[in-house]
PDB file of C-alpha atoms in Angstrom:
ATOM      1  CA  UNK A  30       0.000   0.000   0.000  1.00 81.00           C
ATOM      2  CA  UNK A  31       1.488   3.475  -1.089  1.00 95.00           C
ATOM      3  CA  UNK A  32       1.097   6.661   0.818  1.00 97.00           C
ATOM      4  CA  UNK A  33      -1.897   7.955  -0.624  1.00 98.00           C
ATOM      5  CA  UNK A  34      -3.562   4.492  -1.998  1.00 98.00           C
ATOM      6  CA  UNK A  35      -7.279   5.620  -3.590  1.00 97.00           C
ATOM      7  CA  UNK A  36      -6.622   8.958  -3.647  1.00 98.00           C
ATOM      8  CA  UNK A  37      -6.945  11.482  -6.112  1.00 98.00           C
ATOM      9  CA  UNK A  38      -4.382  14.338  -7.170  1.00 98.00           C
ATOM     10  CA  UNK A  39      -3.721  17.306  -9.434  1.00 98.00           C
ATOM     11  CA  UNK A  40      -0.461  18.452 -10.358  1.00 98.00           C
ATOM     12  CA  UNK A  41      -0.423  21.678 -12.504  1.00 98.00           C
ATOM     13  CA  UNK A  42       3.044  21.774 -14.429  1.00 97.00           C
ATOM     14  CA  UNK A  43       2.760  18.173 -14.666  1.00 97.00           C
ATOM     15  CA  UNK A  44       4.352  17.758 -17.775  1.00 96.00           C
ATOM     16  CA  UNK A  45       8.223  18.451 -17.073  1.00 96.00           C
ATOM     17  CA  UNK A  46      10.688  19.163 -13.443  1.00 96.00           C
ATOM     18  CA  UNK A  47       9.441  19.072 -10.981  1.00 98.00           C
ATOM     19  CA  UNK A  48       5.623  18.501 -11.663  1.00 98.00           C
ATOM     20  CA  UNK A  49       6.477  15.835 -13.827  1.00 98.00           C
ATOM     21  CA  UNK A  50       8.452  14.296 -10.871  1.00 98.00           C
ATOM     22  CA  UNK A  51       5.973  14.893  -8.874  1.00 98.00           C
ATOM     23  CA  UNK A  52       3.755  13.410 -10.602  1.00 98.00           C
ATOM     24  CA  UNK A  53       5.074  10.375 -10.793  1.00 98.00           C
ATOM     25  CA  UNK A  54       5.863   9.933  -7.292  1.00 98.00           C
ATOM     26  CA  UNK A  55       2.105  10.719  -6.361  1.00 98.00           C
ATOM     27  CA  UNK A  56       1.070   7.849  -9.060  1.00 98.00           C
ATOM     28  CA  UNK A  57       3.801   5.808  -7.563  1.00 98.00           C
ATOM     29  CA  UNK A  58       2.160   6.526  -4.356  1.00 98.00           C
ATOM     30  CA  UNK A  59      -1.222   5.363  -5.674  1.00 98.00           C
ATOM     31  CA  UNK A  60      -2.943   8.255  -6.498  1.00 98.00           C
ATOM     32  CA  UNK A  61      -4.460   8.614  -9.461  1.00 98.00           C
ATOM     33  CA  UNK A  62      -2.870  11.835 -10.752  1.00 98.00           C
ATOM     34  CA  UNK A  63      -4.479  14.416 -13.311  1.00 98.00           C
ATOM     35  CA  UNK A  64      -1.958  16.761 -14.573  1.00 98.00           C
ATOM     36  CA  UNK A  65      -2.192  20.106 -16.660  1.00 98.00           C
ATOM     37  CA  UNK A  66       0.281  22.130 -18.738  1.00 97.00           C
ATOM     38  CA  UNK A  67       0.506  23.828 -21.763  1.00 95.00           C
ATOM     39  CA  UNK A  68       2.357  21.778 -24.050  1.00 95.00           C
ATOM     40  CA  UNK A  69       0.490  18.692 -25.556  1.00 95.00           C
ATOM     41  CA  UNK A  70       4.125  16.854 -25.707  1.00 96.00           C
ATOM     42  CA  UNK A  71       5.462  16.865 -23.070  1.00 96.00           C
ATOM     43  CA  UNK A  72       1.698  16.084 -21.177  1.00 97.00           C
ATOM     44  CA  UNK A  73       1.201  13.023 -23.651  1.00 97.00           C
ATOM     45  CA  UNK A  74       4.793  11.783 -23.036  1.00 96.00           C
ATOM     46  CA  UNK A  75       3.840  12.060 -19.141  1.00 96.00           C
ATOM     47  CA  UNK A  76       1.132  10.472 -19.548  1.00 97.00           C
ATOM     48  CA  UNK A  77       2.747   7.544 -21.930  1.00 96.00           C
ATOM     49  CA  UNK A  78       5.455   7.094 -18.401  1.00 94.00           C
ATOM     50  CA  UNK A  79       3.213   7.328 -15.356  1.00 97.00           C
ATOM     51  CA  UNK A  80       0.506   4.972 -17.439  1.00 96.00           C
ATOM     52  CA  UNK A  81      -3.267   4.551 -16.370  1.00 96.00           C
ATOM     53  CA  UNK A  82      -2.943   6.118 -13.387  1.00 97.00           C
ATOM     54  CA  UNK A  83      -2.174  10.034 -15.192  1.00 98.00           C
ATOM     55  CA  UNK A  84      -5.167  12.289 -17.170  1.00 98.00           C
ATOM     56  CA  UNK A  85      -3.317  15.017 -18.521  1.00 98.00           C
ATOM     57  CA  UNK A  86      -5.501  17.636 -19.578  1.00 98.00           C
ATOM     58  CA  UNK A  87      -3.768  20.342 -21.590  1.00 98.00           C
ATOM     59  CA  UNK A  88      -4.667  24.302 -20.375  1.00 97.00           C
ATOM     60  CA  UNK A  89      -3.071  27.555 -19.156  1.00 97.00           C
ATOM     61  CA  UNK A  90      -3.780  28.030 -15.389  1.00 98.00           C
ATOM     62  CA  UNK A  91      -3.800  32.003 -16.012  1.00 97.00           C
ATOM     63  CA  UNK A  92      -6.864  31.270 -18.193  1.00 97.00           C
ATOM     64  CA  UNK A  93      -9.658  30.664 -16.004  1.00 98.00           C
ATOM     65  CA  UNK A  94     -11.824  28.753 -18.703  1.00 98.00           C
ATOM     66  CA  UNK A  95      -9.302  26.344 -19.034  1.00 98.00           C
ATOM     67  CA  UNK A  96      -9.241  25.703 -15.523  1.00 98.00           C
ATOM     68  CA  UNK A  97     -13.166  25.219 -15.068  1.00 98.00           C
ATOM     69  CA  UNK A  98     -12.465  23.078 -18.007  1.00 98.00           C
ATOM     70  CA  UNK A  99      -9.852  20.994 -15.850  1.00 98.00           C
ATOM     71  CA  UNK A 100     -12.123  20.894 -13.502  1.00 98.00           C
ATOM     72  CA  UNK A 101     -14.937  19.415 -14.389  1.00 98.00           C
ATOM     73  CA  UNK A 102     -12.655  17.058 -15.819  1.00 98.00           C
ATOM     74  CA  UNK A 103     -11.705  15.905 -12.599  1.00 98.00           C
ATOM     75  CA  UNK A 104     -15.748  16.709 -11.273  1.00 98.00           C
ATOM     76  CA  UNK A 105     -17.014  13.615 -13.691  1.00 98.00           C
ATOM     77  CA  UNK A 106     -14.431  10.818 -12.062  1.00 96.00           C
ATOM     78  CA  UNK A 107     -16.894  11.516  -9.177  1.00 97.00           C
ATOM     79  CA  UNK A 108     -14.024  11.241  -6.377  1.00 97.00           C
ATOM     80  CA  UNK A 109     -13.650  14.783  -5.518  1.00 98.00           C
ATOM     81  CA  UNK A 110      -9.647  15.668  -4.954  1.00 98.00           C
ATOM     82  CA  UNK A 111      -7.564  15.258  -1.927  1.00 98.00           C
ATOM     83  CA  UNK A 112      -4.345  16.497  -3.359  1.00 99.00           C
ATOM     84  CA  UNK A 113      -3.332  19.530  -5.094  1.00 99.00           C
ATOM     85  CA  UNK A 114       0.026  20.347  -6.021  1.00 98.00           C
ATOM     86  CA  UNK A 115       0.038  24.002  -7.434  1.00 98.00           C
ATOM     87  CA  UNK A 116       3.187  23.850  -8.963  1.00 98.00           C
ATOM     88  CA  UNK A 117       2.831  25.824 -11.920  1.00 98.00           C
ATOM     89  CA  UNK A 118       4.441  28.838 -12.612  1.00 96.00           C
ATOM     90  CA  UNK A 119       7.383  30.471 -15.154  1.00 96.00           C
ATOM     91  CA  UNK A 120      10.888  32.683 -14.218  1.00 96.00           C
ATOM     92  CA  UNK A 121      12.526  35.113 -16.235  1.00 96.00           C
ATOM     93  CA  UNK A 122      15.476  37.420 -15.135  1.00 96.00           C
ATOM     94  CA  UNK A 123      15.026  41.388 -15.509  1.00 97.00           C
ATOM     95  CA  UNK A 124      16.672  43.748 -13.126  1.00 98.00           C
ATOM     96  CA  UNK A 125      14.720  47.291 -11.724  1.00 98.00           C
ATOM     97  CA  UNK A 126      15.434  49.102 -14.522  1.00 98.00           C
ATOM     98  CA  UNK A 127      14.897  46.161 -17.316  1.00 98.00           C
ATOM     99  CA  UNK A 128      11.008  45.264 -15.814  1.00 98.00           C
ATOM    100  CA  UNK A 129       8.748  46.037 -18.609  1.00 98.00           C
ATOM    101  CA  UNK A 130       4.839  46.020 -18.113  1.00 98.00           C
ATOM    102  CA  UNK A 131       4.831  42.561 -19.774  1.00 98.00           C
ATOM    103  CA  UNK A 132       7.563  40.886 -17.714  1.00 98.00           C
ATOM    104  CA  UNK A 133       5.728  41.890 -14.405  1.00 98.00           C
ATOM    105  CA  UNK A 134       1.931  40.737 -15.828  1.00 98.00           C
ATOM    106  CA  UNK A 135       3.183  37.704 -17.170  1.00 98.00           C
ATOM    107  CA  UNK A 136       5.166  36.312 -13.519  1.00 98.00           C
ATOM    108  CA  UNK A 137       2.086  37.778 -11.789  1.00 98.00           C
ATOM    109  CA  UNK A 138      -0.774  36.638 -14.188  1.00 98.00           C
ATOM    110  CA  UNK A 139       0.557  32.813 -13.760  1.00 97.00           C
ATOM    111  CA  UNK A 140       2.810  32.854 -10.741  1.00 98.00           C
ATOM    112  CA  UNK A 141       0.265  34.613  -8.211  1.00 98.00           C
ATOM    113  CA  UNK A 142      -3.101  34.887 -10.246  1.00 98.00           C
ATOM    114  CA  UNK A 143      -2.995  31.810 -11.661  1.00 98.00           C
ATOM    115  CA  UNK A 144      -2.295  30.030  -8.369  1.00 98.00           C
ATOM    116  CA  UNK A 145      -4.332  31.881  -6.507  1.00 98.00           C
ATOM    117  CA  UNK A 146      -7.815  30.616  -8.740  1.00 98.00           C
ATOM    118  CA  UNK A 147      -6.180  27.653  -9.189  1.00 98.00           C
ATOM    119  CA  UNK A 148      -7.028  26.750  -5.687  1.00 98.00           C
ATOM    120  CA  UNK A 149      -9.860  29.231  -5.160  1.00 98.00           C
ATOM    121  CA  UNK A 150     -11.566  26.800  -8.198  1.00 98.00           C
ATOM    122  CA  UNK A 151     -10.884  23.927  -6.393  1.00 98.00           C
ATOM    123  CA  UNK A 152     -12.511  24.261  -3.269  1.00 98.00           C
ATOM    124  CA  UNK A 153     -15.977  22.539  -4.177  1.00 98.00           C
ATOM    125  CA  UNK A 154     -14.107  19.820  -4.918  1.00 98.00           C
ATOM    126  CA  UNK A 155     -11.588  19.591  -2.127  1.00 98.00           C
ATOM    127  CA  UNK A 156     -12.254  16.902   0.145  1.00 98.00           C
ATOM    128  CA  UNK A 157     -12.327  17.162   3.638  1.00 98.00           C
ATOM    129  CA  UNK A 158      -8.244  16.991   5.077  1.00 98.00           C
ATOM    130  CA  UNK A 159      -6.923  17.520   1.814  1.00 98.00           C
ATOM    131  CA  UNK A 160      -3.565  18.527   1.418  1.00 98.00           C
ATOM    132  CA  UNK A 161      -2.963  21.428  -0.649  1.00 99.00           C
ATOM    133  CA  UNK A 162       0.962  22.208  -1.610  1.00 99.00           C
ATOM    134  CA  UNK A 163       2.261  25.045  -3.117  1.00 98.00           C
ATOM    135  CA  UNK A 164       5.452  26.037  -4.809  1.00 98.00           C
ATOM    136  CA  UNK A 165       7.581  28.343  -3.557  1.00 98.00           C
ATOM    137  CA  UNK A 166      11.223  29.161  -3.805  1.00 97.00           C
ATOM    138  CA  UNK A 167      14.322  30.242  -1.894  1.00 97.00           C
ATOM    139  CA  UNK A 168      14.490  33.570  -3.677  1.00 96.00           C
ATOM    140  CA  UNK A 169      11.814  34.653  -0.992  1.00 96.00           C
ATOM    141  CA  UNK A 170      14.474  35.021   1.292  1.00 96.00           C
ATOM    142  CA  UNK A 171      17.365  36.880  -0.589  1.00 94.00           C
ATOM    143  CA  UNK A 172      17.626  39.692  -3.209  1.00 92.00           C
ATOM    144  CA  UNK A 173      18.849  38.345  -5.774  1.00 94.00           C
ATOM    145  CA  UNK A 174      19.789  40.408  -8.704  1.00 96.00           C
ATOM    146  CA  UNK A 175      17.660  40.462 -11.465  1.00 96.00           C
ATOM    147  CA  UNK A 176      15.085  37.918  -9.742  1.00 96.00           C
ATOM    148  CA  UNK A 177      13.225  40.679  -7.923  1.00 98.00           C
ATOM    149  CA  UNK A 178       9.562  40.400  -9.757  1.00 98.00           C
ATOM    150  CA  UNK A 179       9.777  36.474  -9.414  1.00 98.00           C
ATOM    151  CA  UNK A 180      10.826  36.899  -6.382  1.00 98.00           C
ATOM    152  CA  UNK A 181       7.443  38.903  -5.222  1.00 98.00           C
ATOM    153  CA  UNK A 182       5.362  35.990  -6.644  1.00 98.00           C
ATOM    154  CA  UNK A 183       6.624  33.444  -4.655  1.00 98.00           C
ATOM    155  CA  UNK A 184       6.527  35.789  -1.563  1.00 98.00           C
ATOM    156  CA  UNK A 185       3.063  35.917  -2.562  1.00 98.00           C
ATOM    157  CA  UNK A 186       2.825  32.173  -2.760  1.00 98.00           C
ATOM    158  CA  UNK A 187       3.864  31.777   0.841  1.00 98.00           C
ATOM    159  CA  UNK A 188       1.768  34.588   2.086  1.00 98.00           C
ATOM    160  CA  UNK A 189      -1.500  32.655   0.385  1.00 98.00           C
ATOM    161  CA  UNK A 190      -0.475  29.630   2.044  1.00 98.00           C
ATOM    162  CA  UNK A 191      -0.732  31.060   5.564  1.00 98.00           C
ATOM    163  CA  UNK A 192      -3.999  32.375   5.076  1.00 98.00           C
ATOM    164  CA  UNK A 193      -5.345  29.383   2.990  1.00 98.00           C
ATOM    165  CA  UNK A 194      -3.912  27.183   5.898  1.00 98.00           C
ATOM    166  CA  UNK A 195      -6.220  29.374   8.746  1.00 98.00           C
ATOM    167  CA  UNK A 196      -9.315  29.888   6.390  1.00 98.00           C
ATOM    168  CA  UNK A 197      -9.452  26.147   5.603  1.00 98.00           C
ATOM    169  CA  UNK A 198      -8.793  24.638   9.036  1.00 98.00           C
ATOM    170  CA  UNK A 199     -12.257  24.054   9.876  1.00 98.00           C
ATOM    171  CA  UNK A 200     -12.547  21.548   6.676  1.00 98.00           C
ATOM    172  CA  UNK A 201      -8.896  19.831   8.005  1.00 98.00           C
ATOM    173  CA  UNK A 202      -7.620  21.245   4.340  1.00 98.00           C
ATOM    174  CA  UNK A 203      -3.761  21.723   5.197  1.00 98.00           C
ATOM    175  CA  UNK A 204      -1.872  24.315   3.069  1.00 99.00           C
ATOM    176  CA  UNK A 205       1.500  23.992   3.049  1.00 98.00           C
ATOM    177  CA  UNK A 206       4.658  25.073   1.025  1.00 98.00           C
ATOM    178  CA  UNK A 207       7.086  23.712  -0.944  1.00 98.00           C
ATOM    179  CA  UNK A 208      10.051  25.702  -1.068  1.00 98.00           C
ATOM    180  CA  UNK A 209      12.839  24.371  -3.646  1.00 98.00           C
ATOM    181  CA  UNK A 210      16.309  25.355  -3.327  1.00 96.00           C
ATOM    182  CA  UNK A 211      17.841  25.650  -7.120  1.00 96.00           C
ATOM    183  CA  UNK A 212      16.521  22.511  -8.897  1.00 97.00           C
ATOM    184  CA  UNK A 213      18.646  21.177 -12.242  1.00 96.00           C
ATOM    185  CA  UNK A 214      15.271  21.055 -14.166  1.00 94.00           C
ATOM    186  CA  UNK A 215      14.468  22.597 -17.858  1.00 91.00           C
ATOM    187  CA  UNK A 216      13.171  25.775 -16.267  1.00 92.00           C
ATOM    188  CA  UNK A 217      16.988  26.300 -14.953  1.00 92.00           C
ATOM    189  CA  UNK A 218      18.338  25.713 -18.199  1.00 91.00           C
ATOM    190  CA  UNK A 219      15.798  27.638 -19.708  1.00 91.00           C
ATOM    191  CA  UNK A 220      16.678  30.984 -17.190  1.00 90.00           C
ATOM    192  CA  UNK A 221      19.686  31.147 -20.115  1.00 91.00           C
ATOM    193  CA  UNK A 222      20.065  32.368 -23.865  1.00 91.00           C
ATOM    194  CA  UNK A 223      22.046  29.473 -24.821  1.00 93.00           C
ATOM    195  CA  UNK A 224      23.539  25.722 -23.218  1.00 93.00           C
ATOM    196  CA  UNK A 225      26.683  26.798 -22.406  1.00 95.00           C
ATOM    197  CA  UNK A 226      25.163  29.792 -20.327  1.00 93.00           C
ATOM    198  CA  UNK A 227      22.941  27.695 -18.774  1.00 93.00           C
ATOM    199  CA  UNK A 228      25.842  25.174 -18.024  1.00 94.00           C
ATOM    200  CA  UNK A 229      27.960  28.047 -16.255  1.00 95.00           C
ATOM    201  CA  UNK A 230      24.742  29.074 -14.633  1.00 93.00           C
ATOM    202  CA  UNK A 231      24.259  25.186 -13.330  1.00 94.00           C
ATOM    203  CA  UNK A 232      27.717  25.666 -11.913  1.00 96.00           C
ATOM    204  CA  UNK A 233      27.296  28.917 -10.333  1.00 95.00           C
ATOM    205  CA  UNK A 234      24.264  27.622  -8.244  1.00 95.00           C
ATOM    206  CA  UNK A 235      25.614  24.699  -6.971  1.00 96.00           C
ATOM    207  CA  UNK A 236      28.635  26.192  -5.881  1.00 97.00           C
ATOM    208  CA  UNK A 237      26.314  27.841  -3.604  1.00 96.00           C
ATOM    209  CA  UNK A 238      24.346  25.188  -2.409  1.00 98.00           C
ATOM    210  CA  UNK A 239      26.595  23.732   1.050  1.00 98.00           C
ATOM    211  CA  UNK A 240      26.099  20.259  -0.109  1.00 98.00           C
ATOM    212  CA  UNK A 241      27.558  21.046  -3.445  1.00 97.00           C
ATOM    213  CA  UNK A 242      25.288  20.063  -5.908  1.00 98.00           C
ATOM    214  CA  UNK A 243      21.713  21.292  -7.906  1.00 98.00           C
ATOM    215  CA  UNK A 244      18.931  19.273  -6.681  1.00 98.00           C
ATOM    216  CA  UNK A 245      17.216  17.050  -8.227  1.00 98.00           C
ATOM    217  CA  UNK A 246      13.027  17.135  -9.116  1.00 98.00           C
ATOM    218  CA  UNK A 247      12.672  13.666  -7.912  1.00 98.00           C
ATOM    219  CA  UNK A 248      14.333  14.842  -4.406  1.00 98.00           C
ATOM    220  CA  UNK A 249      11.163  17.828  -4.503  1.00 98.00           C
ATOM    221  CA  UNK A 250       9.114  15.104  -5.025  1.00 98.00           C
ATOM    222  CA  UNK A 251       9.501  13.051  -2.345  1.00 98.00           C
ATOM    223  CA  UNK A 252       8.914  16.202  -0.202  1.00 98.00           C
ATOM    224  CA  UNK A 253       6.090  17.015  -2.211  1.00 98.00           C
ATOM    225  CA  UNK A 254       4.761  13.295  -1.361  1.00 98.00           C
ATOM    226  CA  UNK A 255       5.552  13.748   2.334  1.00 98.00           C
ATOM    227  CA  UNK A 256       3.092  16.695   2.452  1.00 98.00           C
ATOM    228  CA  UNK A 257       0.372  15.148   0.525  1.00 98.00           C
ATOM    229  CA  UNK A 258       0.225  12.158   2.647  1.00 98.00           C
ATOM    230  CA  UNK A 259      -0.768  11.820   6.555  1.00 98.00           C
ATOM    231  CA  UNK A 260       2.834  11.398   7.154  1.00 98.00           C
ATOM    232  CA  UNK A 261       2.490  15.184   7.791  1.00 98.00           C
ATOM    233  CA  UNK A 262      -1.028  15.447   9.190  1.00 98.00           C
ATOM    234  CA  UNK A 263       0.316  18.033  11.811  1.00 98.00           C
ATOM    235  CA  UNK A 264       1.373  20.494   9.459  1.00 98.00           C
ATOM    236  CA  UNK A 265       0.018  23.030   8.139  1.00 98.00           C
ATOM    237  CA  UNK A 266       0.778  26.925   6.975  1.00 98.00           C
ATOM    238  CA  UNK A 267       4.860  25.835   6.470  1.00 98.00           C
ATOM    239  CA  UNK A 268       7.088  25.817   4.345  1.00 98.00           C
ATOM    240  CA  UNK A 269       9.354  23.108   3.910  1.00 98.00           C
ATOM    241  CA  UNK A 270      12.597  24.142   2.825  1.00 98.00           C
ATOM    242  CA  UNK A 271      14.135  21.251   0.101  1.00 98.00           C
ATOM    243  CA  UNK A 272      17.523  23.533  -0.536  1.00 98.00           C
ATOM    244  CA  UNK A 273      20.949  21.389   0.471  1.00 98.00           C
ATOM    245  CA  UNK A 274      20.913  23.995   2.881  1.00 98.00           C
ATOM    246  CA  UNK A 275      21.248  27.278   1.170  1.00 97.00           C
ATOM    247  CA  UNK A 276      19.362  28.998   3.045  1.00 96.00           C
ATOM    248  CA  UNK A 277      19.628  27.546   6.403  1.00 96.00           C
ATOM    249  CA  UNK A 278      23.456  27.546   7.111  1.00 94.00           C
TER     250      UNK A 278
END
C-alpha cells in the first residue's frame, strides 16, 4: 500500500521538473494523478510514463476557462480531490530598470493569479483533510539580482499559504509550502540564452548550495509526497525548505 492508496491528485506543471516528478511519485504513491500544462508533448509523453494512473488535460492556469475546463474534468471521475500540487508557474530574469509592463503581468498573471484561482476553483471539490501544496522558492528570502519580480510571486505564494492554511482549518484542508532550493530542471536551463550559459549558470548555483550540488526534481518530489500524505497530518501553513541547505546555514 502506497502513501496515498485511492486517492486522487492534481499536479499543474505536470508535464516536465518538478511537476512531472511529482507526478510520478504521487502515481507511484497510488494516487491517481491528473496533470495540466501547456504543451500537448510533453503532457502526452507524461502520460505515456506514469501509465493509467495520469489524465493530462492540456490548459493555461492564467486562463480561467481552461481551468473550469480541468475541472470538471476531474468533477465527472466523481471522487472529488484530496491532493493539489500548485506547482505551476514560469521565471525570467530582468533587473529594476529592465522590468517592462509585460515581464511583471506575465510572472504575476501565472505565478500569483494563476495560483491563486487555481485553488480558489478547487474548493468545491476539495475533500475534507486535503492537502494542498504550493510552490515556492528560496528567492523569498534573498535579493537576488535580477530575480526581484519572481521573487514577489513566490513571496506571494507563501503569504497565500498562511492564510489558505487558517481559512481552511475548519474543513482539516492543510496548506503547506514547498520551497525548492535551485533545482537542475528545464526551467533552470531555460533561465539562459544558450547551453553553455545555462551550463555556467548550473555551476554557479551549486557552488552555492553547502552540499555542493543542484537538486534534483525527484528529491522535490519526495517532499512534495511527504506533504500530501498523513505522514504530515500536523502540518500546516509551512514551508518546507528542500535547498541542500542554502538557506539555512
Amino acid at each position: 500500500m502506497g502513501l496515498l492508496e485511492g486517492k486522487t491528485a492534481l499536479v499543474t506543471g505536470g508535464g516536465s521538473g518538478i511537476g512531472l516528478a511529482s507526478a510520478v511519485r504521487l502515481a507511484a504513491e497510488g494516487a491517481h494523478v491528473f496533470i495540466t500544462g501547456r504543451r500537448k508533448t510533453e503532457l502526452d509523453a507524461a502520460v505515456e510514463a506514469i501509465g493509467s494512473a495520469a489524465t493530462a488535460v492540456i490548459g493555461d492556469i492564467a486562463n480561467l476557462a481552461d481551468l473550469d475546463r480541468l475541472y470538471e474534468t476531474i468533477r465527472s471521475r466523481g471522487r472529488g480531490l484530496d491532493v493539489l500540487f500548485a506547482n505551476a508557474s514560469v521565471a525570467e530574469f530582468a533587473t529594476l530598470e529592465q522590468i517592462t509592463e509585460e515581464h511583471f503581468d506575465t510572472l504575476f498573471g501565472i505565478n500569483a493569479r494563476g495560483t491563486l484561482f487555481t485553488v480558489q476553483k478547487a474548493l468545491p471539490l476539495l475533500n475534507d483533510g486535503a492537502s494542498v501544496i504550493l510552490n515556492g522558492s528560496t528567492n523569498v528570502d534573498v535579493g537576488t539580482e535580477a530575480f526581484g519580480v519572481y521573487a514577489a510571486t513566490k513571496a506571494a505564494t507563501r503569504s497565500f499559504a498562511r492564510t489558505w492554511a487558517n481559512e481552511l482549518k475548519g474543513r482539516g484542508i492543510r496548506v503547506n509550502t514547498i520551497t525548492p532550493g535551485p533545482t537542475d530542471t528545464p526551467g533552470l536551463s531555460g533561465l539562459a540564452p544558450d547551453p553553455e550559459q545555462a551550463a555556467g549558470l548550473r555551476r554557479q548555483l551549486a557552488a552555492q548550495v553547502p552540499l555542493g550540488r543542484l537538486g534534483r526534481s525527484e528529491e522535490i518530489a519526495a517532499a512534495v509526497a511527504f506533504l500530501a500524505s498523513e505522514q504530515s497530518s500536523f502540518i500546516t501553513g509551512s514551508s518546507l525548505y528542500v535547498d541542500g541547505g542554502l538557506n539555512q546555514i
